[in-house]
Each structure stands twice: as structure tokens, then as C-alpha cells.
Amino acid sequence: MKKAVPPVSQTSGPVINVHVDTRILTLIIQHSLTVYPVAVGKTSTPTPPGHWKIVFKSVNPGGPFGARWMRLSVPWGSYGIHGTNNPKSIGKAVSHGCIRLYNEDVVVVYRQVPVGTPVNIDGVVRKIRTLKQGCKGDDVRQVQSLLQDLGEYTASVDGWFGPLTRQAVIRFKRAQELKATGIVGKDTLKAMQIAHDLSIS
């Protein structure tokens, strides 16, 4: 399901961000951001993290690539953003590293992004656990880093979900008009990633 997000000031062209862990692609263009669900690479054939560009585009490439194909500048393989002939795969980690969109979505994205469009990919395939006060780990560090970039968290990024992290989560949720609990699940993490993409655009 696509989700429109309030406008943001933007001075350059379109930008695509892909968050592998939450299986979303954000397209920022014309002072607005749209979110699309995607399929990503399996753990054995991961989607490559990094800062890439679209270097080639093709209409109706056929086969598993669906309605559109956009090749990325990854130097060690043929990776791209494309449609799919298997819509049930969207939202899952099942590809050989490419990013799959529903065909109707890839047509819309393709129309709006020229060759040269930046594509930023982050995250890895993992089980997203529910985080609350007392939790520790790299996923807590991710949340703290996002909140720090958003100006909600000023303490150290140490991977411990303490009272200051909980308060920052509550502030963020209130600002986003979400239920203001101190808990971070998949939906809250998605909201943080989307807000972060808007903040740096």
C-alpha cells in the first residue's frame, strides 16, 4: 500500500531511498514523498547497500522483470529496480538482489525518474523485533541514530534502550501523531525512516 507523506522542501531532482529491513522504497520528488512496498534480496543474494545511480532504463523487459527495468550503477553485478511477474513476492526477501515493485508502481516510478537519479540503499534482511526500555543491540543503535538525526535524541548512540531513548521515541510519535508509547515496532521504524528521508532531502 502506498502512503503519501506531507511535502518537504527540496532543491534538487528526484531521489530514491530503499530500506531493506522494512521493505520500503521512498521516492522524493517535486517537494513530496511517496512510499512503495518492495521485495528485496535474500540473505544469500542480498540487495547491495550503498549510494548508486540509475544508469539505464527499459520498457517491458519481459520475464520476471515485469513492466519496467532500471539498472543501478553497482559495479559487480546487474542489479536494478524493476516490476515483477510474481506480485505475491512484494514485501519479502526473495530476489537475487534486485528491488521489485508491483508493476503498477514501477510504471509510476519509472515515469518520474531519469537516468542519473540517485538511489540510496540501506539496511539488511533481519527479523524486526519490538524494542522497549531495557533492550540492547544494533537495532537500538539504528533507532537512536535516526532519532538523533531527527533532533529528538541528544544522548550517545550506545545501543541501550534507556529512559532517554524512550522519551525520544515518545516525542517522535507525538510529532508524527502516532500513539505515544515508548515502544518501537516495524511500523514505528518505517515512520522513522520516512521522516529521516524527508529531513535530509
XYZ file of C-alpha atoms in Angstrom:
201
model
C 0.000 0.000 0.000
C 1.360 3.400 -0.969
C 1.366 6.137 1.613
C 1.547 9.821 0.748
C 3.586 11.918 3.150
C 3.400 15.698 3.679
C 5.512 17.912 1.380
C 9.150 18.693 2.074
C 11.460 21.399 0.771
C 13.674 20.042 -1.977
C 16.047 21.848 -4.291
C 17.384 19.042 -6.478
C 15.884 16.319 -8.656
C 14.251 13.059 -7.621
C 15.883 10.735 -5.089
C 15.090 7.088 -4.372
C 15.766 5.522 -0.972
C 15.416 1.787 -0.333
C 15.193 0.438 3.229
C 15.893 -3.270 3.022
C 14.910 -4.117 6.600
C 11.392 -2.667 6.361
C 10.964 -3.456 2.617
C 10.049 0.066 1.511
C 11.156 2.398 -1.261
C 10.692 6.129 -0.868
C 10.597 8.402 -3.890
C 11.213 12.078 -3.159
C 10.304 14.420 -5.991
C 8.582 17.769 -6.515
C 8.501 18.576 -2.780
C 6.707 15.337 -1.831
C 7.497 11.790 -0.761
C 5.696 8.593 -1.715
C 6.283 5.184 -0.154
C 6.109 1.921 -2.100
C 6.383 -1.660 -0.778
C 9.163 -3.713 -2.355
C 10.745 -7.148 -2.423
C 14.481 -7.313 -1.777
C 17.335 -9.790 -1.984
C 17.594 -12.958 0.049
C 20.271 -13.222 2.741
C 22.329 -15.376 0.337
C 21.923 -12.850 -2.515
C 21.486 -9.512 -0.722
C 20.452 -6.195 -2.169
C 23.702 -4.167 -2.217
C 23.769 -1.284 0.295
C 25.338 1.946 -0.862
C 24.836 5.081 -2.879
C 24.125 4.272 -6.527
C 22.536 5.844 -9.597
C 20.154 4.695 -12.284
C 22.275 4.130 -15.399
C 19.834 2.502 -17.837
C 16.063 2.225 -18.281
C 13.965 -0.213 -20.289
C 10.232 -0.570 -21.027
C 8.666 -4.043 -20.931
C 11.898 -6.024 -20.414
C 9.852 -9.205 -20.115
C 10.039 -12.320 -17.963
C 10.469 -11.831 -14.214
C 11.287 -8.125 -14.626
C 7.684 -7.062 -15.155
C 6.712 -3.797 -16.810
C 9.884 -1.723 -16.325
C 13.620 -2.126 -15.603
C 16.025 0.464 -14.159
C 19.624 -0.687 -13.865
C 21.784 0.559 -10.983
C 25.452 1.583 -11.119
C 26.595 -1.317 -8.889
C 29.938 -2.308 -10.460
C 29.994 -6.014 -9.542
C 26.691 -7.212 -10.986
C 23.447 -6.492 -12.778
C 21.191 -5.039 -10.084
C 18.100 -2.987 -10.742
C 14.702 -1.729 -9.716
C 12.003 -3.469 -11.714
C 8.467 -4.806 -11.804
C 7.546 -8.424 -11.212
C 5.557 -11.305 -12.631
C 5.102 -12.549 -9.061
C 3.222 -9.856 -7.106
C 2.969 -12.138 -4.049
C 6.723 -11.657 -3.565
C 6.360 -7.970 -2.668
C 7.216 -7.356 0.970
C 9.538 -10.355 1.125
C 13.263 -11.077 0.856
C 13.248 -13.379 -2.156
C 15.152 -11.805 -5.066
C 18.722 -12.262 -6.275
C 19.488 -8.736 -5.070
C 17.212 -6.605 -7.226
C 14.419 -4.432 -5.870
C 10.969 -5.476 -7.069
C 7.904 -3.251 -7.224
C 4.330 -4.002 -8.179
C 4.035 -3.433 -11.933
C 1.592 -0.547 -11.483
C 4.039 1.091 -9.055
C 7.159 0.618 -11.158
C 5.400 2.275 -14.115
C 4.739 5.357 -11.964
C 8.277 5.474 -10.568
C 9.857 4.881 -13.992
C 7.980 7.804 -15.476
C 9.302 10.196 -12.808
C 12.994 9.288 -12.545
C 15.562 9.954 -15.292
C 18.879 8.214 -15.838
C 21.254 9.609 -13.211
C 18.718 9.579 -10.372
C 20.450 8.777 -7.032
C 19.416 5.518 -5.350
C 20.399 5.097 -1.698
C 20.103 1.590 -0.235
C 20.497 0.788 3.455
C 19.736 -1.973 5.919
C 19.922 -5.757 5.808
C 17.390 -8.568 5.865
C 16.584 -9.259 9.510
C 13.755 -10.046 11.869
C 12.471 -6.748 13.230
C 11.876 -7.169 16.936
C 9.797 -4.944 19.183
C 12.099 -2.598 21.081
C 11.366 -1.153 24.506
C 13.225 0.106 27.548
C 15.907 -2.379 28.576
C 16.650 -3.718 25.074
C 20.203 -3.702 23.708
C 21.674 -4.202 20.258
C 22.478 -2.808 16.837
C 18.778 -2.292 16.116
C 18.604 0.020 19.127
C 21.620 1.895 17.750
C 19.757 2.291 14.448
C 16.747 3.796 16.213
C 18.943 6.118 18.279
C 20.809 7.270 15.181
C 17.577 8.010 13.303
C 16.171 9.899 16.285
C 19.431 11.823 16.661
C 19.335 12.904 13.020
C 15.708 13.952 13.525
C 16.672 16.121 16.518
C 14.715 14.051 19.038
C 17.660 12.352 20.766
C 20.792 14.086 22.026
C 22.451 11.377 24.142
C 25.083 8.906 22.935
C 24.255 6.263 20.340
C 25.196 3.300 22.534
C 22.704 0.564 21.634
C 20.964 0.620 25.030
C 17.270 1.495 25.118
C 17.254 3.554 28.293
C 14.918 6.257 29.628
C 16.326 8.934 27.299
C 15.733 6.758 24.238
C 12.204 6.004 25.440
C 11.485 9.724 25.890
C 12.833 10.452 22.396
C 10.601 7.743 20.917
C 7.571 9.261 22.647
C 8.436 12.731 21.364
C 8.824 11.408 17.839
C 5.498 9.567 17.957
C 3.693 12.621 19.268
C 5.171 14.743 16.483
C 4.005 12.153 13.939
C 0.550 11.920 15.554
C 1.097 8.261 16.422
C 0.098 6.559 19.650
C 2.714 7.996 22.006
C 4.161 4.857 23.561
C 7.844 4.273 24.228
C 7.870 1.125 22.075
C 9.379 0.712 18.604
C 7.978 -1.939 16.266
C 8.107 -2.302 12.491
C 5.546 0.455 11.842
C 7.390 2.932 14.065
C 10.709 2.084 12.414
C 9.148 2.697 8.987
C 7.807 6.048 10.196
C 11.287 6.999 11.437
C 12.900 6.037 8.119
C 10.322 8.028 6.161
C 10.735 11.085 8.414
C 14.515 10.771 8.102
C 14.332 10.616 4.296
C 12.242 13.778 4.321
C 14.624 15.551 6.682
C 17.708 15.035 4.509
C 16.091 15.685 1.142
